[in-house]
Coordinates of C-alpha atoms and ligand atoms in Angstrom, one line a residue:
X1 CA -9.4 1.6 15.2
X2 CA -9.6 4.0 13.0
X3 CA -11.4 3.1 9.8
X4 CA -14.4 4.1 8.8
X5 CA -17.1 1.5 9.0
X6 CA -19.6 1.4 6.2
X7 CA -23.1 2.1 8.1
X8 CA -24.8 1.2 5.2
X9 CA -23.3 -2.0 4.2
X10 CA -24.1 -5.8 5.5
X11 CA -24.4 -6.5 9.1
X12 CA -22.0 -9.4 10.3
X13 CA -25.3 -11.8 10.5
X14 CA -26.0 -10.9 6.9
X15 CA -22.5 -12.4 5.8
X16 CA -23.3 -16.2 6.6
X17 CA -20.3 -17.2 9.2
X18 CA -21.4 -19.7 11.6
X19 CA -22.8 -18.7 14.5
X20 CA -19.9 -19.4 16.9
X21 CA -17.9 -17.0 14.9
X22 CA -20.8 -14.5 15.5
X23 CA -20.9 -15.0 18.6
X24 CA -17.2 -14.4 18.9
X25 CA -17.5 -11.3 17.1
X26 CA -20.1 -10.1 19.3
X27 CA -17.9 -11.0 22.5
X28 CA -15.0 -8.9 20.5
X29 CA -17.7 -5.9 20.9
X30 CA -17.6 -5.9 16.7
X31 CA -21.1 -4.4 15.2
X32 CA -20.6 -3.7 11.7
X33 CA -18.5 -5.3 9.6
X34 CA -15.6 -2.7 8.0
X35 CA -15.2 -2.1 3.9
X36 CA -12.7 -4.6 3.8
X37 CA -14.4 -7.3 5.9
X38 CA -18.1 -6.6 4.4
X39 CA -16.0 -6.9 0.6
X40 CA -14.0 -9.9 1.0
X41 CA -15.7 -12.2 3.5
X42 CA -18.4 -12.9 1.0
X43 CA -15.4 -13.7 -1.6
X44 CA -13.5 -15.9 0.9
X45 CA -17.0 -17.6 1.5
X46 CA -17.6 -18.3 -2.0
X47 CA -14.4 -20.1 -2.3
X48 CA -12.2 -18.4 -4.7
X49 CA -9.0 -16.8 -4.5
X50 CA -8.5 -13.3 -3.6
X51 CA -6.4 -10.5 -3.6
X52 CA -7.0 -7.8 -1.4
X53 CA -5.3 -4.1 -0.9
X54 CA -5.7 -3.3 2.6
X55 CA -3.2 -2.3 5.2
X56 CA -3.3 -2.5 8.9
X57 CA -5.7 -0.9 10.6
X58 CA -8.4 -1.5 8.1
X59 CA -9.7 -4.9 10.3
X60 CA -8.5 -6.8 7.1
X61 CA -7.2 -9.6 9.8
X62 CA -10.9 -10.4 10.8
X63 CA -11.6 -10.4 6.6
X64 CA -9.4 -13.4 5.8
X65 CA -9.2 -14.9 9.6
X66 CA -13.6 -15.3 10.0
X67 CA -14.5 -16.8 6.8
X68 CA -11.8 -19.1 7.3
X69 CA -12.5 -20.4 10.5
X70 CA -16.1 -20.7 8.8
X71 CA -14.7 -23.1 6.1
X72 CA -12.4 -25.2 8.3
X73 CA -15.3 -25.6 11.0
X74 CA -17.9 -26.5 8.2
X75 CA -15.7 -28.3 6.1
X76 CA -15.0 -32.2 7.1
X77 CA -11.2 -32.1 7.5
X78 CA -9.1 -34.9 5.8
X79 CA -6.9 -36.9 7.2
X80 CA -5.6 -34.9 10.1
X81 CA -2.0 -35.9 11.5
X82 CA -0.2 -34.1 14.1
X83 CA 1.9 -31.2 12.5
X84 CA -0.3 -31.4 9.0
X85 CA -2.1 -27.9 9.4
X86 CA -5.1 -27.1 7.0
X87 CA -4.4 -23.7 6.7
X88 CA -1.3 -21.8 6.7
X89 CA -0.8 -17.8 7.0
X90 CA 2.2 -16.4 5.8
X91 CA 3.4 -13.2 7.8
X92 CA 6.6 -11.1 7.5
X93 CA 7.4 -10.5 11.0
X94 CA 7.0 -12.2 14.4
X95 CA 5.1 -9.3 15.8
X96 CA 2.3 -9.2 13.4
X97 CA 2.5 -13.2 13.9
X98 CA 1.7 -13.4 17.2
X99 CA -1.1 -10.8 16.1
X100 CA -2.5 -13.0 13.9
X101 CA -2.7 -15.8 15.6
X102 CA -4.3 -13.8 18.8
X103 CA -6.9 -12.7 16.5
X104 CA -7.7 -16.5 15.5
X105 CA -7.8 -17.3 18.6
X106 CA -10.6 -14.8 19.9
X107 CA -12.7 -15.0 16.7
X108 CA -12.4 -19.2 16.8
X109 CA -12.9 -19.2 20.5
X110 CA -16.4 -21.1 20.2
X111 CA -15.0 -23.3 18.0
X112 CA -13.0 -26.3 18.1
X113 CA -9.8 -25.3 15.8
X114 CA -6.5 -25.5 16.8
X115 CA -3.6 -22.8 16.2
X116 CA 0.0 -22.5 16.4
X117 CA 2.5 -19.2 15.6
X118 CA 5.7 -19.6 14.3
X119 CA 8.7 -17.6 14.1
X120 CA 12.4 -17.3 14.2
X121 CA 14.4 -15.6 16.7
X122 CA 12.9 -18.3 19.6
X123 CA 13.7 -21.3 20.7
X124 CA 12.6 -24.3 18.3
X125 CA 12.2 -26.8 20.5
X126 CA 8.8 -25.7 22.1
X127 CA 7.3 -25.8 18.5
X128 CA 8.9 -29.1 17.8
X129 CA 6.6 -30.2 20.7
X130 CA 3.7 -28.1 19.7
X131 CA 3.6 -30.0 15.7
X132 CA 3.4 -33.0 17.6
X133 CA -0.2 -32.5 18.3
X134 CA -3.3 -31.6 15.9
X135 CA -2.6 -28.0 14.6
X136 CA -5.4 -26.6 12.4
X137 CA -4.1 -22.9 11.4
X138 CA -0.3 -22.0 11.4
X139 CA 0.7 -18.6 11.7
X140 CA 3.8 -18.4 10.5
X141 CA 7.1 -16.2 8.9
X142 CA 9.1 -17.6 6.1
X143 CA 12.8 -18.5 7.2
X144 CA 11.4 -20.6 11.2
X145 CA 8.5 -22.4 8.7
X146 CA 11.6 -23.3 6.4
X147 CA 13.7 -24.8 9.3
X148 CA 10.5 -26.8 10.3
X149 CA 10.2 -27.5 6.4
X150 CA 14.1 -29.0 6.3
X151 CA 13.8 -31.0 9.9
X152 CA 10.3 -32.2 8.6
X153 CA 8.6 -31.3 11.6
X154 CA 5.6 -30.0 9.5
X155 CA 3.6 -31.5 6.8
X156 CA 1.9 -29.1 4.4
X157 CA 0.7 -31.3 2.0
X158 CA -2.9 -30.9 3.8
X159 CA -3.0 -27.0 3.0
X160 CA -6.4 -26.1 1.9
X161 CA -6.2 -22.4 2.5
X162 CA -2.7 -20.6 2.3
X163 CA -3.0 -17.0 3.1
X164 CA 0.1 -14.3 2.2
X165 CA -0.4 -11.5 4.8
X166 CA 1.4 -8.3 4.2
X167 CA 3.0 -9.6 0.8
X168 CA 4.3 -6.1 0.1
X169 CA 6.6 -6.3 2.8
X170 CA 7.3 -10.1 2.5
X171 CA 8.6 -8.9 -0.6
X172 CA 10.2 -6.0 0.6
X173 CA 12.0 -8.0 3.2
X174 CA 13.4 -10.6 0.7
X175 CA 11.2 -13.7 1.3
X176 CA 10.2 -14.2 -2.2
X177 CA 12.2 -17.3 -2.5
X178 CA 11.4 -18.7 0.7
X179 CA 7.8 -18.3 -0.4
X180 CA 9.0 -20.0 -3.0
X181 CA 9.8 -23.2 -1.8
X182 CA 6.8 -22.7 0.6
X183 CA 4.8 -22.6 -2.8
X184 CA 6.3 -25.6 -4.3
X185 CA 5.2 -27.9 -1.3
X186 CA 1.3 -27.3 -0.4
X187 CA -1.3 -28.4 -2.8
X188 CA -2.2 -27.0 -5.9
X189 CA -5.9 -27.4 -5.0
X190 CA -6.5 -24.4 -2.6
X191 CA -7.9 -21.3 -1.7
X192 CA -5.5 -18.5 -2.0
X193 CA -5.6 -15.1 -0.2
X194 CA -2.9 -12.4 -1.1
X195 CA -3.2 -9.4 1.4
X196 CA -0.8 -6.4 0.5
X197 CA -0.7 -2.6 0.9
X198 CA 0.3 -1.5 -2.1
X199 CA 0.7 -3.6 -5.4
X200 CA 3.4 -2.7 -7.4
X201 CA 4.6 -4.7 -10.3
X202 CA 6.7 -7.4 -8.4
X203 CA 3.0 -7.5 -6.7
X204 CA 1.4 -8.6 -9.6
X205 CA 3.4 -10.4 -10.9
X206 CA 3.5 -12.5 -7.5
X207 CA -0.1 -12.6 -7.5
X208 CA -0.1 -13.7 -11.3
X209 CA 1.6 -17.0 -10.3
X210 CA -0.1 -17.5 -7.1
X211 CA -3.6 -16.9 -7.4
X212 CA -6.0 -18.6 -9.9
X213 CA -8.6 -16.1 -11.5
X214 CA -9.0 -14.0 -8.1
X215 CA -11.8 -11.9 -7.1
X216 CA -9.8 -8.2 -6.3
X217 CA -10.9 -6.3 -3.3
X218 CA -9.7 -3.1 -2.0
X219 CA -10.0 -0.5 0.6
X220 CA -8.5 3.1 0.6
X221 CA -5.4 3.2 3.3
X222 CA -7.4 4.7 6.7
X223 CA -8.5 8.3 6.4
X224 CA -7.9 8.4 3.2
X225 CA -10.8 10.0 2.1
X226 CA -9.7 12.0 -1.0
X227 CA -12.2 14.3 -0.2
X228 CA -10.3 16.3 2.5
X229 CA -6.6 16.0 0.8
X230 CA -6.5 19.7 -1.6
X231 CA -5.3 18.1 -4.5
X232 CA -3.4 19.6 -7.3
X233 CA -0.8 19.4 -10.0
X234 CA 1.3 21.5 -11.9
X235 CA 2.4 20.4 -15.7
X236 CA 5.9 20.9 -16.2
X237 CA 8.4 18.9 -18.0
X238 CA 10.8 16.3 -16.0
X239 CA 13.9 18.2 -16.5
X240 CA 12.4 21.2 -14.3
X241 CA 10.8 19.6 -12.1
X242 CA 13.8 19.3 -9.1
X243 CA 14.1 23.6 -9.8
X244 CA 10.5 24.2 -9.5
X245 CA 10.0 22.1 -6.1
X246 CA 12.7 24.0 -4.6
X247 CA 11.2 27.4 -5.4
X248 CA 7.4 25.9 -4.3
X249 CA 9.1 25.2 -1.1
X250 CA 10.7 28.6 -0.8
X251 CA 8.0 30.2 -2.1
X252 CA 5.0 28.5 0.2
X253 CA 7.3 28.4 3.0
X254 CA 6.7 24.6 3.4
X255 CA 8.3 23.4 6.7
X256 CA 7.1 20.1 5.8
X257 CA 7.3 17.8 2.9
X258 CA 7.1 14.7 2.3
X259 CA 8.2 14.2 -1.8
X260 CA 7.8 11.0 -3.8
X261 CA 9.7 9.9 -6.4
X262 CA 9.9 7.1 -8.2
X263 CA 13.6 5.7 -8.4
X264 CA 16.2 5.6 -5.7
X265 CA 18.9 7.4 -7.4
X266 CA 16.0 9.7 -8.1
X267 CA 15.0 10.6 -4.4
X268 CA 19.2 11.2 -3.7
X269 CA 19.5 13.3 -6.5
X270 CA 16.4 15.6 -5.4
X271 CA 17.7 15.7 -1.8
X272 CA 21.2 16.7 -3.0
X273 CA 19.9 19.4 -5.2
X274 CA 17.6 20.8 -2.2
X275 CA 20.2 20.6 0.1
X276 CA 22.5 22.1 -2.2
X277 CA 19.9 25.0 -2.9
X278 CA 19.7 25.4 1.1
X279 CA 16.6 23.4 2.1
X280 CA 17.1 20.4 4.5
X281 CA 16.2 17.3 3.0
X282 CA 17.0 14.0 3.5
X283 CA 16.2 10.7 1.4
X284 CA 14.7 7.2 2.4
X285 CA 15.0 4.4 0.3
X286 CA 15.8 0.5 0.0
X287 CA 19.2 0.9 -0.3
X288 CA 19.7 2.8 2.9
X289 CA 20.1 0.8 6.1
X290 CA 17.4 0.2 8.9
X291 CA 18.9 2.9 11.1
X292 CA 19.5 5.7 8.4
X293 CA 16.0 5.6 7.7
X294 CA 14.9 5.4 11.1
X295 CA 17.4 8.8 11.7
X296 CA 16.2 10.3 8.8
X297 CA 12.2 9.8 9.7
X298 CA 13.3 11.0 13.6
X299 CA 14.6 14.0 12.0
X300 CA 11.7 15.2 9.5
X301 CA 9.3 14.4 12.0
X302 CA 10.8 17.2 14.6
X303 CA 11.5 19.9 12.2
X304 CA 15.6 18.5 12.0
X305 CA 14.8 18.2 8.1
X306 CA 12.2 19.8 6.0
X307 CA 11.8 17.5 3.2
X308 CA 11.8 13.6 3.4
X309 CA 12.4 12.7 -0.1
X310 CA 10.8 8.6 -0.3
X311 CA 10.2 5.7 -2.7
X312 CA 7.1 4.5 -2.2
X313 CA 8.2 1.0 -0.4
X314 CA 10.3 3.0 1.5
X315 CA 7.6 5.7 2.5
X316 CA 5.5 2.6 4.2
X317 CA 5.2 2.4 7.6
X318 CA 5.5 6.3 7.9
X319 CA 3.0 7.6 9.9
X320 CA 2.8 11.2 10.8
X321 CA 0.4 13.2 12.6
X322 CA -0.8 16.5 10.8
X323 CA 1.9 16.2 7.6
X324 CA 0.6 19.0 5.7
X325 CA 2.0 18.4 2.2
X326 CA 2.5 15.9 0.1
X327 CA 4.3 16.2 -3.8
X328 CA 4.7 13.8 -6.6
X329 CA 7.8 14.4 -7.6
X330 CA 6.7 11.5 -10.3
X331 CA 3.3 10.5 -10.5
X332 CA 2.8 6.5 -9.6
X333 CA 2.6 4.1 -12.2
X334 CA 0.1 2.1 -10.5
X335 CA -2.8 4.4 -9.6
X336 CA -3.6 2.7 -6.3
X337 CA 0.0 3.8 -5.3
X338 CA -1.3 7.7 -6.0
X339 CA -3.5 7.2 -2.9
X340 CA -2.0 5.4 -0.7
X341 CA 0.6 8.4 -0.9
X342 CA -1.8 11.4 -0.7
X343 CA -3.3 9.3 2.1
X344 CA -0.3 10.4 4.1
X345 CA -1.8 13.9 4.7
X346 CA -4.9 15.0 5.9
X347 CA -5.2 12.8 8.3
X348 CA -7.4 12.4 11.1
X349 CA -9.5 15.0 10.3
X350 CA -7.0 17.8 9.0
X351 CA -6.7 18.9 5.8
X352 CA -3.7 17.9 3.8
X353 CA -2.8 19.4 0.0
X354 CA -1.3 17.1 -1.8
X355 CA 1.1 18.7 -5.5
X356 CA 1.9 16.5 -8.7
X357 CA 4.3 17.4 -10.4
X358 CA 3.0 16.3 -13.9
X359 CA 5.6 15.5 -17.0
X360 CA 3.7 15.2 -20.9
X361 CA 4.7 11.5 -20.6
X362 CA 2.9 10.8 -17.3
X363 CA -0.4 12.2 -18.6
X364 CA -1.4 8.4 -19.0
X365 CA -1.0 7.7 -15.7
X366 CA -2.9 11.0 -14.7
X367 CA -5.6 9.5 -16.3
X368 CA -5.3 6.1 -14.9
X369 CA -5.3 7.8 -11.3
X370 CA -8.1 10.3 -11.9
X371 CA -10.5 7.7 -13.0
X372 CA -9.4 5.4 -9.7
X373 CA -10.6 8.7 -7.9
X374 CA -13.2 9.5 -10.1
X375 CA -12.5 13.0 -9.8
X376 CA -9.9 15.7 -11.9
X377 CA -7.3 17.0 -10.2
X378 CA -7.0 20.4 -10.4
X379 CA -4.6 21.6 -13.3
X380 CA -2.7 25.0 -11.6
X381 CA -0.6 27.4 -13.3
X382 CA 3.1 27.5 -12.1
X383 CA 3.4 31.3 -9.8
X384 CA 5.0 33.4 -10.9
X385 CA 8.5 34.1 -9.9
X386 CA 9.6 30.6 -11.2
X387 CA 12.3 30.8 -13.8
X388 CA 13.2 27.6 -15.7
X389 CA 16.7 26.3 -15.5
X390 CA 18.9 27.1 -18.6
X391 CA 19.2 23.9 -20.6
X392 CA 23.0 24.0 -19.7
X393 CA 21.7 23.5 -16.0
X394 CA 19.2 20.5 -16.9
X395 CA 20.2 17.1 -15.7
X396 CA 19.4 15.1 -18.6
X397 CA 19.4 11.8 -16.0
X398 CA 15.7 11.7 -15.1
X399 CA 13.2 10.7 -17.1
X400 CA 9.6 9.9 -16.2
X401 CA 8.6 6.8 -16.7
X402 CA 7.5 5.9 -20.0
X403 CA 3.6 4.5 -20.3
X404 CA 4.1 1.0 -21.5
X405 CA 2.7 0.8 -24.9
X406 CA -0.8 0.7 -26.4
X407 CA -2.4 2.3 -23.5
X408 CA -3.5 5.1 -25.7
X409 CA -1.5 8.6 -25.3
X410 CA -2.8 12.0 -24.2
X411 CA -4.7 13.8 -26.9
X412 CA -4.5 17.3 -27.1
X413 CA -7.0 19.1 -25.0
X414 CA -8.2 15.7 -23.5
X415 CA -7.5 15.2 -19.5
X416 CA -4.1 17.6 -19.3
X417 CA -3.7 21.0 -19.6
X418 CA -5.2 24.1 -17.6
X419 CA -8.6 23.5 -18.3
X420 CA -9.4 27.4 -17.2
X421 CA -7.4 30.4 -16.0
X422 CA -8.5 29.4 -12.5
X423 CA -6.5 26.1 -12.6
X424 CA -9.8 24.7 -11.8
X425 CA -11.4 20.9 -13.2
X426 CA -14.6 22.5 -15.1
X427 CA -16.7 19.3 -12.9
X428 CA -18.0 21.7 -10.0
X429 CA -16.8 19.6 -7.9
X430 CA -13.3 21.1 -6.4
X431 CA -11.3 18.5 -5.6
X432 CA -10.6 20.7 -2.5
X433 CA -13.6 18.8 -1.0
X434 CA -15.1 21.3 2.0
X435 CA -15.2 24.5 0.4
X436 CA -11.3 24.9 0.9
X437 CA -9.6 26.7 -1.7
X438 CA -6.9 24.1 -3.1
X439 CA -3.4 26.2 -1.6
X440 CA -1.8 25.6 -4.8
X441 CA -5.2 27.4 -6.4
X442 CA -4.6 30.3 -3.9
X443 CA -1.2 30.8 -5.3
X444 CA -2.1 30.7 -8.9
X445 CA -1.9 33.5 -11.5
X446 CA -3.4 33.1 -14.7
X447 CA -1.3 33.3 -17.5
X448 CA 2.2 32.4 -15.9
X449 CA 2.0 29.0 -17.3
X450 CA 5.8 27.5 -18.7
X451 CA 5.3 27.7 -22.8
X452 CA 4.8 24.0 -23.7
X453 CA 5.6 23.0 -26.9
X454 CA 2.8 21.1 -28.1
X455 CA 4.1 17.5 -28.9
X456 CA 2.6 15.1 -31.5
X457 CA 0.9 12.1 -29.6
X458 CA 3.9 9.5 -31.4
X459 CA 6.6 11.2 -29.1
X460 CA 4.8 10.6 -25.7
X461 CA 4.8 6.9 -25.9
X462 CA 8.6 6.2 -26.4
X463 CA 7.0 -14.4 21.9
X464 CA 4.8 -17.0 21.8
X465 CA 6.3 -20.2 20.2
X466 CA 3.4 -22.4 19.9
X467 CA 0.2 -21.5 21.8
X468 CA -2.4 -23.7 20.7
X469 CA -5.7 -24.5 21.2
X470 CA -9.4 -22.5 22.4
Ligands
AMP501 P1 -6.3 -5.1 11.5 O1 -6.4 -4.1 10.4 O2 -6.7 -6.4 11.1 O3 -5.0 -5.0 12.2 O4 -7.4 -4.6 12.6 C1 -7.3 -3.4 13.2 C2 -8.1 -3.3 14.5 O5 -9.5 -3.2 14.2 C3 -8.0 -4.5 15.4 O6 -7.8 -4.0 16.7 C4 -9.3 -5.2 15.4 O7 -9.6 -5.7 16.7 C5 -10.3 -4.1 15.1 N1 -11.5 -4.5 14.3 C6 -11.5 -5.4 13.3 N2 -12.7 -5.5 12.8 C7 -13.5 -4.7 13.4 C8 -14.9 -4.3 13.3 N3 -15.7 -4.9 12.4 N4 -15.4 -3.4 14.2 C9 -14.5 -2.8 15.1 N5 -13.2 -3.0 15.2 C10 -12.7 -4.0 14.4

């Protein structure tokens, strides 16, 4: 795997599992415990609910799947009747299901749990039979556990531990009212664990109804160590902002881009106005079909199209080796989301630049993001050679997003501007990590800034259908 593990943090013996789990994890050739595991095992031991930011590859399987095993091995179980699972783990797709419940198995393999999987697209009748012995953990996805829920084949009023794995993409793939109805049938009295990549506001609000007074844990997506991602931003307002990318791209000779805006109708627009200005582009979003995006991501990936233009749900998934740029056509709302999209470059060990493209009314979220990263990014003048559209040419349709209200607006001077002609954060610390010179920074002239009108602070805040058993 590839994430980093945290040499100084606990070792697995120091986290309190039982000791057939550790022996398991010895077996599985596990040493050290990674951020996620070493952060929310100890929460998942204590009993409380939890909501963790963590993506695949990070081991966050092993976080929820040991210290559960723990509970439901130390715990006396209560009345236990075939088909009445104790625990139940929600999964979007069959694939990581059978993943799952593979990594239950090898970590409870000293134990004396039972598992099943569950999912759709297989014949039922095996899992008929399989509910009609003891079954301790279900794996499951939404729509097969819903047939099983309508025949009455499974009885979850003995859940003590519901776990939503992936809930991003549960979302994203429209399961919210199946976990709905899941939700409306297992106890209220439970442990609940809410895994997701990213947490946007549907997210939340999710998590809001689910979980009761959760402990929050999260790890940055794998590799992304801000350090080695150059990043940068210029200010300029929203109504510029698709002219200026366009002569960045020129002007760096970017070959590939991968942009992020915020709205869907926002992403098309950009890729029309770059394709219309002579740079291939393409956009991916919710609204386009499997295959389209599939196409689209083929094509930026061999050089076919220069700029992928992505929402962030969209962007998930995408995993490319070496991508050397990253903008914000928008900065995220939700800070978290900032890395999770810089985290696309500068992978494995390469250097990636990441751009923000910074309007007056993000500056709130600038600040939100730069505190998450504790570090400033690096304010750079706009080169020279960039002309602003004429205000007959603006499309008055985007707007950034406007900071909800009361979270305090951008003073003058404080956080946003050029803080000196170098476009560098007066800290020391570059956020070009390793001595690199930020490429944005290498670009830079001093005194080519736009003219911004200063604005009073008021106007900113407008497979394997039932295995069982070890
Ligand atoms: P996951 O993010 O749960 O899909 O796990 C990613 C991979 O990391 C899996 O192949 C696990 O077997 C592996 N893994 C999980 N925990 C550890 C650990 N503590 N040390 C080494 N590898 C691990």
């Amino acid at each position: 795997m590839t994430t980093e593990t945290t040499l100084a943090g606990p070792a697995f013996v120091e986290l309190g599992l039982a000791e057939p789990i550790l022996r398991a994890i010895a077996d599985a050739g596990y040493t050290t415990p990674t951020p996620i595991q070493a952060q929310a095992i100890p929460q998942v031991l204590q009993g409380g609910d939890l909501l963790a930011a963590a993506q695949t590859g990070t081991g966050k399987t092993a976080g929820f799947t040991l210290p559960i095993l723990h509970h439901l091995t130390t715990r006396a179980a209560q009345a236990q009747k075939p088909g009445r699972p104790r625990c139940l783990i929600l999964v979007p797709t069959r694939e990581l299901a059978a993943q799952v419940e593979e990594s239950v198995k090898t970590y409870g393999k000293y134990l004396s749990l039972t598992s099943m999987v569950m999912f759709g697209g297989v014949n039922i009748n095996p899992q008929f039979k399989a509910l009609k012995s003891r079954v301790d953990i279900l794996v499951a996805t939404p729509g097969r556990l819903l047939d099983h829920m309508g025949q009455k084949t499974v009885d979850l009023s003995g859940i003590e531990i519901l776990v939503l794995d992936e809930a991003d993409r549960m979302l994203d793939m429209g399961f919210i009212r199946d976990i709905k109805k899941v939700l409306a049938v297992v106890p209220k009295q439970r442990q609940t664990l809410l895994f997701s990549a990213t947490f946007s506001d549907e997210i939340r609000t999710l998590a809001n109804g689910l979980l009761n007074n959760p402990k929050s844990v999260e790890v940055a997506r794998r590799n992304t160590t801000v350090e080695v991602i150059e990043q940068s931003m210029h200010r300029v307002p929203q109504a510029h902002k698709r002219d200026l990318l366009a002569h960045l791209i020129k002007h760096h000779d970017w070959q590939q881009v991968l942009v992020f805006t915020r709205t869907k109708h926002g992403a098309n627009k950009l890729a029309e106005k770059l394709t219309k200005d002579g740079i291939t582009a393409a956009a991916i979003h919710g609204n386009k079909s499997q295959s389209a995006r599939t196409k689209a991501l083929a094509s930026f990936k061999d050089g076919g199209v220069r700029v992928l233009v992505a929402t962030d749900i969209a962007a998930r998934g995408i995993d490319i080796d070496q991508l050397p740029q990253v903008v914000n056509f928008e900065l995220p709302n939700v800070p978290e989301d900032y890395v999770h999209r810089i985290g696309r470059t500068g992978r494995a060990g390469t250097t990636g630049s990441a751009l923000s493209l910074v309007d007056d009314e993000e500056l709130s979220y600038l600040r939100d993001i730069e505190k998450l990263i504790k570090r400033a990014i690096v304010r750079v003048e706009i080169e020279p050679g960039f002309v602003a559209p004429a205000k007959a040419d603006l499309m008055s349709d985007e707007r950034p997003p406007r900071p909800p209200q009361g979270r305090g607006g951008p003073r003058q001077g404080q956080g946003a501007g050029n803080r000196n002609a170098s476009g560098r954060a007066p800290q020391g610390r570059s956020a070009a990590g390793g001595g690199g010179k930020p490429a944005a920074n290498r670009a830079a002239a001093p005194g080519t800034a736009q003219p911004r009108k200063p604005r009073p602070p008021a106007a900113l805040f407008a497979g394997k259908p039932g295995s069982r058993g070890h």
